[in-house]
Amino acid sequence: MTLLDDKLAGRSAPGVAPVKPQGGAPAFFSAWDLHAYYGESYIVQGVRFDVREGEILALLGRNGAGKTSTLRTIARMDNPRLTHGEIWLDHQPLHEMKSFQAARCGVGLVPEDRRIIPGLTVQENLELSQIAEPKGWSIERIYDHFPRLAERRNQEGITMSGGEQQMLAIARVLARDIKLLLLDEPYEGLAPVIVHEIERILEGVKELGITTIIVEQNAIAALHLADRAVILDMGEVVFDGAAQEVLDNAELRQEYLAI
Ligand SMILES: Nc1ncnc2c1ncn2[C@@H]1O[C@H](COP(=O)(O)OP(=O)(O)OP(=O)(O)O)[C@@H](O)[C@H]1O
Ligand SMILES: [Mg+2]
């Protein structure tokens, strides 16, 4: 099935024909009219949004709305397959790249399954990331931002709590000198006290000027952290605005987030 077939069948149908922004400085990050497929399944259906440098954007929506698929598309994973659209990060065309090239251009994805190497210690996990990209943060700098990891530097990944593993997964990505941090459900399964600790870490990351897109089922927590919010529904953007607007709008939350 082609994109045209979908369009003819009315499946893409973003309400407004996409208009590419013209003139002015391009946004630091821009996803423009993304269409992506898993095999024949048309999942990302014309998603578009911008993120300013240093901003935190909450990417929200119900289960199956297409949040993870959108993050994977931005990180240029093979699946879903991008068939149309442009992705720009700091003037670099991510849509023309493979995932390893996007990573080199500063995209750091922390997937839902928290990629750490369980048999290695905290320190070894961080060192491995640094070997991959020596320009990244020094390990001492990471420990300054993640005191809990500093205390556990000789502990094996597998023996750490869920929250500590999440911190290590984020720290491993930061060890690579990134411009855009993509987080998929970083608070999943974590106690509120650990969620607060990760929130403080992410605020610190923002202070350093790193741009973040956070996908989170705990929408209220994500909205309190974020500057802006984009809500997806069935692979399309249905809201793009200030995070506070979503917090203030119970009807919108009920309709698209069921909270
Ligand atoms: N590998 C895949 N192959 C086929 N379809 C998939 C695949 N992964 C996801 N999908 C489908 O794509 C749609 C969007 O899934 P996605 O994981 O992006 O949603 P999500 O918003 O992240 O949901 P959740 O909140 O449950 O994590 C769903 O209908 C899902 O079934
Ligand atoms: Mg998901």
GROMACS .gro file of N, CA and C in nm, residues 66-211:
model
  438
   66GLY      N    1   0.060   0.656   1.897
   66GLY     CA    2   0.172   0.672   1.805
   66GLY      C    3   0.291   0.745   1.864
   67LYS      N    4   0.298   0.753   1.997
   67LYS     CA    5   0.406   0.829   2.062
   67LYS      C    6   0.542   0.761   2.043
   68THR      N    7   0.547   0.632   2.077
   68THR     CA    8   0.673   0.559   2.061
   68THR      C    9   0.714   0.557   1.915
   69SER      N   10   0.617   0.535   1.827
   69SER     CA   11   0.647   0.531   1.683
   69SER      C   12   0.705   0.664   1.637
   70THR      N   13   0.652   0.775   1.689
   70THR     CA   14   0.704   0.906   1.651
   70THR      C   15   0.848   0.923   1.701
   71LEU      N   16   0.875   0.883   1.825
   71LEU     CA   17   1.013   0.893   1.877
   71LEU      C   18   1.108   0.807   1.793
   72ARG      N   19   1.064   0.686   1.758
   72ARG     CA   20   1.150   0.597   1.679
   72ARG      C   21   1.174   0.654   1.540
   73THR      N   22   1.072   0.720   1.486
   73THR     CA   23   1.087   0.782   1.354
   73THR      C   24   1.191   0.894   1.361
   74ILE      N   25   1.183   0.975   1.466
   74ILE     CA   26   1.278   1.086   1.482
   74ILE      C   27   1.420   1.032   1.499
   75ALA      N   28   1.434   0.922   1.575
   75ALA     CA   29   1.568   0.864   1.598
   75ALA      C   30   1.615   0.784   1.477
   76ARG      N   31   1.530   0.777   1.373
   76ARG     CA   32   1.564   0.714   1.245
   76ARG      C   33   1.589   0.563   1.257
   77MET      N   34   1.511   0.500   1.347
   77MET     CA   35   1.515   0.355   1.353
   77MET      C   36   1.457   0.301   1.222
   78ASP      N   37   1.491   0.176   1.188
   78ASP     CA   38   1.440   0.120   1.062
   78ASP      C   39   1.288   0.106   1.064
   79ASN      N   40   1.233   0.077   1.182
   79ASN     CA   41   1.089   0.065   1.196
   79ASN      C   42   1.036   0.157   1.303
   80PRO      N   43   0.928   0.231   1.277
   80PRO     CA   44   0.856   0.236   1.151
   80PRO      C   45   0.939   0.304   1.042
   81ARG      N   46   0.902   0.276   0.919
   81ARG     CA   47   0.975   0.327   0.802
   81ARG      C   48   0.914   0.460   0.761
   82LEU      N   49   1.001   0.562   0.757
   82LEU     CA   50   0.956   0.696   0.717
   82LEU      C   51   0.942   0.699   0.565
   83THR      N   52   0.821   0.733   0.517
   83THR     CA   53   0.800   0.736   0.372
   83THR      C   54   0.790   0.878   0.319
   84HIS      N   55   0.763   0.973   0.410
   84HIS     CA   56   0.744   1.110   0.366
   84HIS      C   57   0.768   1.202   0.486
   85GLY      N   58   0.824   1.318   0.460
   85GLY     CA   59   0.839   1.416   0.567
   85GLY      C   60   0.984   1.453   0.589
   86GLU      N   61   1.003   1.559   0.665
   86GLU     CA   62   1.139   1.606   0.695
   86GLU      C   63   1.156   1.621   0.845
   87ILE      N   64   1.279   1.592   0.890
   87ILE     CA   65   1.312   1.606   1.031
   87ILE      C   66   1.444   1.683   1.037
   88TRP      N   67   1.439   1.798   1.101
   88TRP     CA   68   1.559   1.882   1.108
   88TRP      C   69   1.601   1.901   1.253
   89LEU      N   70   1.729   1.883   1.280
   89LEU     CA   71   1.784   1.912   1.413
   89LEU      C   72   1.904   2.004   1.394
   90ASP      N   73   1.891   2.127   1.441
   90ASP     CA   74   2.001   2.222   1.433
   90ASP      C   75   2.057   2.226   1.290
   91HIS      N   76   1.968   2.245   1.194
   91HIS     CA   77   2.001   2.259   1.051
   91HIS      C   78   2.049   2.129   0.984
   92GLN      N   79   2.038   2.016   1.056
   92GLN     CA   80   2.083   1.890   0.996
   92GLN      C   81   1.962   1.804   0.956
   93PRO      N   82   1.963   1.750   0.835
   93PRO     CA   83   1.846   1.676   0.785
   93PRO      C   84   1.844   1.531   0.834
   94LEU      N   85   1.782   1.508   0.948
   94LEU     CA   86   1.778   1.371   1.003
   94LEU      C   87   1.702   1.276   0.911
   95HIS      N   88   1.606   1.330   0.835
   95HIS     CA   89   1.525   1.242   0.748
   95HIS      C   90   1.612   1.173   0.642
   96GLU      N   91   1.730   1.227   0.617
   96GLU     CA   92   1.818   1.164   0.517
   96GLU      C   93   1.914   1.063   0.581
   97MET      N   94   1.901   1.043   0.712
   97MET     CA   95   2.002   0.964   0.784
   97MET      C   96   1.950   0.830   0.833
   98LYS      N   97   2.047   0.743   0.865
   98LYS     CA   98   2.020   0.620   0.938
   98LYS      C   99   2.034   0.652   1.087
   99SER      N  100   1.992   0.557   1.170
   99SER     CA  101   1.990   0.585   1.314
   99SER      C  102   2.130   0.618   1.368
  100PHE      N  103   2.233   0.549   1.320
  100PHE     CA  104   2.367   0.576   1.376
  100PHE      C  105   2.415   0.716   1.337
  101GLN      N  106   2.371   0.763   1.220
  101GLN     CA  107   2.410   0.899   1.177
  101GLN      C  108   2.334   1.003   1.259
  102ALA      N  109   2.206   0.975   1.283
  102ALA     CA  110   2.126   1.067   1.365
  102ALA      C  111   2.187   1.074   1.506
  103ALA      N  112   2.232   0.960   1.557
  103ALA     CA  113   2.295   0.958   1.689
  103ALA      C  114   2.421   1.045   1.689
  104ARG      N  115   2.498   1.036   1.583
  104ARG     CA  116   2.619   1.119   1.572
  104ARG      C  117   2.586   1.266   1.563
  105CYS      N  118   2.468   1.297   1.507
  105CYS     CA  119   2.426   1.438   1.497
  105CYS      C  120   2.364   1.488   1.627
  106GLY      N  121   2.360   1.404   1.729
  106GLY     CA  122   2.317   1.453   1.860
  106GLY      C  123   2.181   1.407   1.907
  107VAL      N  124   2.125   1.302   1.843
  107VAL     CA  125   1.997   1.247   1.891
  107VAL      C  126   2.026   1.137   1.992
  108GLY      N  127   1.966   1.145   2.109
  108GLY     CA  128   1.984   1.044   2.212
  108GLY      C  129   1.851   0.989   2.257
  109LEU      N  130   1.822   0.863   2.218
  109LEU     CA  131   1.694   0.801   2.255
  109LEU      C  132   1.714   0.710   2.375
  110VAL      N  133   1.633   0.732   2.478
  110VAL     CA  134   1.629   0.639   2.591
  110VAL      C  135   1.498   0.561   2.576
  111PRO      N  136   1.506   0.437   2.525
  111PRO     CA  137   1.382   0.363   2.498
  111PRO      C  138   1.317   0.314   2.626
  112GLU      N  139   1.195   0.265   2.610
  112GLU     CA  140   1.117   0.224   2.726
  112GLU      C  141   1.185   0.112   2.805
  113ASP      N  142   1.262   0.028   2.735
  113ASP     CA  143   1.321  -0.086   2.805
  113ASP      C  144   1.458  -0.055   2.866
  114ARG      N  145   1.493   0.077   2.878
  114ARG     CA  146   1.612   0.117   2.954
  114ARG      C  147   1.736   0.038   2.916
  115ARG      N  148   1.799   0.078   2.807
  115ARG     CA  149   1.915   0.003   2.760
  115ARG      C  150   2.036   0.024   2.849
  116ILE      N  151   2.060  -0.070   2.937
  116ILE     CA  152   2.187  -0.068   3.010
  116ILE      C  153   2.247  -0.207   2.993
  117ILE      N  154   2.374  -0.222   3.026
  117ILE     CA  155   2.433  -0.355   3.013
  117ILE      C  156   2.437  -0.415   3.153
  118PRO      N  157   2.349  -0.513   3.177
  118PRO     CA  158   2.323  -0.556   3.314
  118PRO      C  159   2.443  -0.612   3.387
  119GLY      N  160   2.533  -0.681   3.314
  119GLY     CA  161   2.647  -0.745   3.381
  119GLY      C  162   2.763  -0.651   3.408
  120LEU      N  163   2.755  -0.527   3.360
  120LEU     CA  164   2.863  -0.431   3.384
  120LEU      C  165   2.825  -0.336   3.497
  121THR      N  166   2.928  -0.281   3.561
  121THR     CA  167   2.901  -0.184   3.667
  121THR      C  168   2.855  -0.052   3.606
  122VAL      N  169   2.810   0.036   3.694
  122VAL     CA  170   2.769   0.171   3.652
  122VAL      C  171   2.883   0.238   3.576
  123GLN      N  172   3.000   0.234   3.637
  123GLN     CA  173   3.117   0.298   3.576
  123GLN      C  174   3.148   0.238   3.439
  124GLU      N  175   3.141   0.106   3.429
  124GLU     CA  176   3.171   0.040   3.301
  124GLU      C  177   3.067   0.074   3.195
  125ASN      N  178   2.940   0.082   3.237
  125ASN     CA  179   2.834   0.122   3.143
  125ASN      C  180   2.862   0.261   3.086
  126LEU      N  181   2.905   0.351   3.173
  126LEU     CA  182   2.931   0.489   3.129
  126LEU      C  183   3.055   0.494   3.041
  127GLU      N  184   3.157   0.418   3.079
  127GLU     CA  185   3.280   0.416   2.999
  127GLU      C  186   3.253   0.366   2.858
  128LEU      N  187   3.166   0.265   2.847
  128LEU     CA  188   3.135   0.211   2.713
  128LEU      C  189   3.072   0.317   2.624
  129SER      N  190   2.981   0.395   2.682
  129SER     CA  191   2.918   0.503   2.603
  129SER      C  192   3.022   0.602   2.558
  130GLN      N  193   3.117   0.629   2.645
  130GLN     CA  194   3.219   0.728   2.612
  130GLN      C  195   3.315   0.681   2.505
  131ILE      N  196   3.340   0.550   2.503
  131ILE     CA  197   3.425   0.497   2.397
  131ILE      C  198   3.356   0.520   2.263
  132ALA      N  199   3.221   0.502   2.264
  132ALA     CA  200   3.145   0.521   2.141
  132ALA      C  201   3.157   0.666   2.093
  133GLU      N  202   3.159   0.758   2.188
  133GLU     CA  203   3.173   0.898   2.148
  133GLU      C  204   3.251   0.977   2.252
  134PRO      N  205   3.382   0.987   2.233
  134PRO     CA  206   3.468   1.045   2.336
  134PRO      C  207   3.442   1.194   2.363
  135LYS      N  208   3.367   1.263   2.276
  135LYS     CA  209   3.342   1.406   2.298
  135LYS      C  210   3.238   1.432   2.407
  136GLY      N  211   3.172   1.327   2.453
  136GLY     CA  212   3.060   1.345   2.546
  136GLY      C  213   3.100   1.394   2.683
  137TRP      N  214   3.004   1.394   2.774
  137TRP     CA  215   3.032   1.438   2.909
  137TRP      C  216   3.136   1.348   2.974
  138SER      N  217   3.219   1.406   3.060
  138SER     CA  218   3.312   1.323   3.137
  138SER      C  219   3.232   1.246   3.242
  139ILE      N  220   3.290   1.137   3.288
  139ILE     CA  221   3.219   1.056   3.387
  139ILE      C  222   3.202   1.135   3.517
  140GLU      N  223   3.302   1.216   3.552
  140GLU     CA  224   3.288   1.295   3.675
  140GLU      C  225   3.173   1.395   3.663
  141ARG      N  226   3.159   1.452   3.545
  141ARG     CA  227   3.049   1.546   3.522
  141ARG      C  228   2.914   1.475   3.536
  142ILE      N  229   2.907   1.352   3.484
  142ILE     CA  230   2.783   1.275   3.498
  142ILE      C  231   2.755   1.248   3.646
  143TYR      N  232   2.858   1.211   3.720
  143TYR     CA  233   2.837   1.183   3.862
  143TYR      C  234   2.791   1.308   3.938
  144ASP      N  235   2.835   1.426   3.893
  144ASP     CA  236   2.788   1.550   3.957
  144ASP      C  237   2.637   1.565   3.941
  145HIS      N  238   2.587   1.524   3.824
  145HIS     CA  239   2.443   1.538   3.797
  145HIS      C  240   2.362   1.420   3.849
  146PHE      N  241   2.428   1.308   3.872
  146PHE     CA  242   2.358   1.187   3.916
  146PHE      C  243   2.428   1.133   4.041
  147PRO      N  244   2.411   1.200   4.155
  147PRO     CA  245   2.483   1.156   4.275
  147PRO      C  246   2.453   1.012   4.314
  148ARG      N  247   2.332   0.967   4.285
  148ARG     CA  248   2.296   0.830   4.319
  148ARG      C  249   2.379   0.729   4.239
  149LEU      N  250   2.417   0.768   4.118
  149LEU     CA  251   2.502   0.678   4.038
  149LEU      C  252   2.646   0.682   4.089
  150ALA      N  253   2.687   0.800   4.136
  150ALA     CA  254   2.823   0.812   4.190
  150ALA      C  255   2.841   0.717   4.308
  151GLU      N  256   2.737   0.712   4.393
  151GLU     CA  257   2.745   0.623   4.511
  151GLU      C  258   2.751   0.476   4.471
  152ARG      N  259   2.698   0.446   4.352
  152ARG     CA  260   2.688   0.306   4.310
  152ARG      C  261   2.780   0.274   4.195
  153ARG      N  262   2.888   0.346   4.182
  153ARG     CA  263   2.969   0.333   4.060
  153ARG      C  264   3.023   0.192   4.039
  154ASN      N  265   3.042   0.116   4.147
  154ASN     CA  266   3.098  -0.019   4.131
  154ASN      C  267   2.993  -0.129   4.137
  155GLN      N  268   2.866  -0.086   4.137
  155GLN     CA  269   2.758  -0.185   4.144
  155GLN      C  270   2.718  -0.229   4.003
  156GLU      N  271   2.685  -0.356   3.988
  156GLU     CA  272   2.643  -0.404   3.855
  156GLU      C  273   2.502  -0.355   3.822
  157GLY      N  274   2.483  -0.323   3.695
  157GLY     CA  275   2.354  -0.269   3.648
  157GLY      C  276   2.235  -0.354   3.690
  158ILE      N  277   2.253  -0.485   3.681
  158ILE     CA  278   2.138  -0.575   3.705
  158ILE      C  279   2.091  -0.570   3.850
  159THR      N  280   2.180  -0.531   3.941
  159THR     CA  281   2.143  -0.531   4.082
  159THR      C  282   2.081  -0.398   4.125
  160MET      N  283   2.066  -0.305   4.033
  160MET     CA  284   2.014  -0.174   4.072
  160MET      C  285   1.861  -0.172   4.063
  161SER      N  286   1.800  -0.079   4.137
  161SER     CA  287   1.654  -0.065   4.134
  161SER      C  288   1.611  -0.011   3.997
  162GLY      N  289   1.480  -0.019   3.971
  162GLY     CA  290   1.427   0.032   3.844
  162GLY      C  291   1.462   0.178   3.822
  163GLY      N  292   1.449   0.258   3.927
  163GLY     CA  293   1.478   0.401   3.916
  163GLY      C  294   1.625   0.427   3.887
  164GLU      N  295   1.710   0.350   3.955
  164GLU     CA  296   1.855   0.366   3.933
  164GLU      C  297   1.892   0.324   3.792
  165GLN      N  298   1.827   0.217   3.743
  165GLN     CA  299   1.854   0.174   3.604
  165GLN      C  300   1.809   0.281   3.505
  166GLN      N  301   1.696   0.345   3.536
  166GLN     CA  302   1.649   0.452   3.447
  166GLN      C  303   1.750   0.568   3.446
  167MET      N  304   1.800   0.603   3.565
  167MET     CA  305   1.900   0.711   3.572
  167MET      C  306   2.025   0.673   3.491
  168LEU      N  307   2.066   0.547   3.503
  168LEU     CA  308   2.185   0.504   3.429
  168LEU      C  309   2.159   0.508   3.278
  169ALA      N  310   2.038   0.470   3.238
  169ALA     CA  311   2.005   0.473   3.094
  169ALA      C  312   2.012   0.617   3.042
  170ILE      N  313   1.962   0.712   3.120
  170ILE     CA  314   1.968   0.854   3.078
  170ILE      C  315   2.113   0.901   3.078
  171ALA      N  316   2.187   0.864   3.182
  171ALA     CA  317   2.327   0.907   3.193
  171ALA      C  318   2.410   0.853   3.077
  172ARG      N  319   2.382   0.730   3.036
  172ARG     CA  320   2.458   0.671   2.924
  172ARG      C  321   2.439   0.751   2.797
  173VAL      N  322   2.316   0.802   2.776
  173VAL     CA  323   2.290   0.881   2.656
  173VAL      C  324   2.359   1.017   2.669
  174LEU      N  325   2.356   1.075   2.789
  174LEU     CA  326   2.421   1.206   2.808
  174LEU      C  327   2.573   1.195   2.792
  175ALA      N  328   2.627   1.077   2.818
  175ALA     CA  329   2.772   1.058   2.803
  175ALA      C  330   2.815   1.074   2.658
  176ARG      N  331   2.715   1.083   2.566
  176ARG     CA  332   2.747   1.092   2.424
  176ARG      C  333   2.736   1.234   2.367
  177ASP      N  334   2.723   1.337   2.448
  177ASP     CA  335   2.720   1.475   2.397
  177ASP      C  336   2.604   1.497   2.300
  178ILE      N  337   2.483   1.492   2.353
  178ILE     CA  338   2.366   1.501   2.266
  178ILE      C  339   2.306   1.641   2.263
  179LYS      N  340   2.225   1.667   2.159
  179LYS     CA  341   2.151   1.793   2.148
  179LYS      C  342   2.003   1.773   2.175
  180LEU      N  343   1.955   1.653   2.146
  180LEU     CA  344   1.812   1.623   2.159
  180LEU      C  345   1.796   1.493   2.236
  181LEU      N  346   1.733   1.502   2.353
  181LEU     CA  347   1.710   1.384   2.437
  181LEU      C  348   1.566   1.338   2.416
  182LEU      N  349   1.550   1.211   2.376
  182LEU     CA  350   1.417   1.153   2.353
  182LEU      C  351   1.393   1.050   2.462
  183LEU      N  352   1.290   1.071   2.544
  183LEU     CA  353   1.264   0.982   2.657
  183LEU      C  354   1.129   0.914   2.638
  184ASP      N  355   1.130   0.780   2.639
  184ASP     CA  356   1.004   0.707   2.626
  184ASP      C  357   0.966   0.648   2.762
  185GLU      N  358   0.866   0.706   2.823
  185GLU     CA  359   0.811   0.661   2.952
  185GLU      C  360   0.918   0.646   3.062
  186PRO      N  361   0.990   0.753   3.090
  186PRO     CA  362   1.098   0.739   3.189
  186PRO      C  363   1.049   0.713   3.332
  187TYR      N  364   0.921   0.746   3.360
  187TYR     CA  365   0.873   0.729   3.499
  187TYR      C  366   0.801   0.596   3.521
  188GLU      N  367   0.795   0.515   3.415
  188GLU     CA  368   0.714   0.394   3.423
  188GLU      C  369   0.758   0.303   3.537
  189GLY      N  370   0.662   0.270   3.622
  189GLY     CA  371   0.686   0.175   3.730
  189GLY      C  372   0.770   0.229   3.845
  190LEU      N  373   0.791   0.362   3.849
  190LEU     CA  374   0.878   0.416   3.953
  190LEU      C  375   0.796   0.484   4.063
  191ALA      N  376   0.847   0.474   4.186
  191ALA     CA  377   0.781   0.539   4.300
  191ALA      C  378   0.790   0.691   4.285
  192PRO      N  379   0.690   0.764   4.340
  192PRO     CA  380   0.690   0.910   4.326
  192PRO      C  381   0.821   0.977   4.369
  193VAL      N  382   0.885   0.926   4.472
  193VAL     CA  383   1.008   0.990   4.519
  193VAL      C  384   1.119   0.980   4.413
  194ILE      N  385   1.120   0.868   4.341
  194ILE     CA  386   1.221   0.850   4.235
  194ILE      C  387   1.184   0.935   4.113
  195VAL      N  388   1.053   0.943   4.086
  195VAL     CA  389   1.008   1.030   3.976
  195VAL      C  390   1.056   1.173   4.003
  196HIS      N  391   1.041   1.220   4.128
  196HIS     CA  392   1.087   1.357   4.161
  196HIS      C  393   1.237   1.371   4.137
  197GLU      N  394   1.311   1.267   4.173
  197GLU     CA  395   1.457   1.273   4.155
  197GLU      C  396   1.492   1.283   4.007
  198ILE      N  397   1.423   1.206   3.924
  198ILE     CA  398   1.449   1.212   3.779
  198ILE      C  399   1.404   1.347   3.723
  199GLU      N  400   1.294   1.400   3.776
  199GLU     CA  401   1.250   1.534   3.732
  199GLU      C  402   1.359   1.638   3.760
  200ARG      N  403   1.421   1.629   3.874
  200ARG     CA  404   1.527   1.726   3.907
  200ARG      C  405   1.646   1.710   3.812
  201ILE      N  406   1.677   1.585   3.779
  201ILE     CA  407   1.786   1.560   3.683
  201ILE      C  408   1.751   1.621   3.548
  202LEU      N  409   1.626   1.604   3.505
  202LEU     CA  410   1.586   1.656   3.373
  202LEU      C  411   1.583   1.808   3.372
  203GLU      N  412   1.550   1.868   3.488
  203GLU     CA  413   1.558   2.015   3.496
  203GLU      C  414   1.703   2.061   3.482
  204GLY      N  415   1.793   1.982   3.540
  204GLY     CA  416   1.936   2.013   3.526
  204GLY      C  417   1.983   2.000   3.383
  205VAL      N  418   1.931   1.899   3.313
  205VAL     CA  419   1.965   1.879   3.172
  205VAL      C  420   1.916   1.998   3.090
  206LYS      N  421   1.797   2.049   3.123
  206LYS     CA  422   1.742   2.166   3.053
  206LYS      C  423   1.831   2.289   3.076
  207GLU      N  424   1.877   2.304   3.200
  207GLU     CA  425   1.963   2.420   3.230
  207GLU      C  426   2.091   2.418   3.146
  208LEU      N  427   2.132   2.301   3.105
  208LEU     CA  428   2.252   2.291   3.021
  208LEU      C  429   2.221   2.318   2.874
  209GLY      N  430   2.094   2.346   2.842
  209GLY     CA  431   2.057   2.384   2.706
  209GLY      C  432   2.019   2.267   2.617
  210ILE      N  433   2.012   2.147   2.676
  210ILE     CA  434   1.972   2.030   2.594
  210ILE      C  435   1.821   2.031   2.577
  211THR      N  436   1.777   2.002   2.455
  211THR     CA  437   1.636   2.000   2.420
  211THR      C  438   1.581   1.860   2.446
   0.00000   0.00000   0.00000
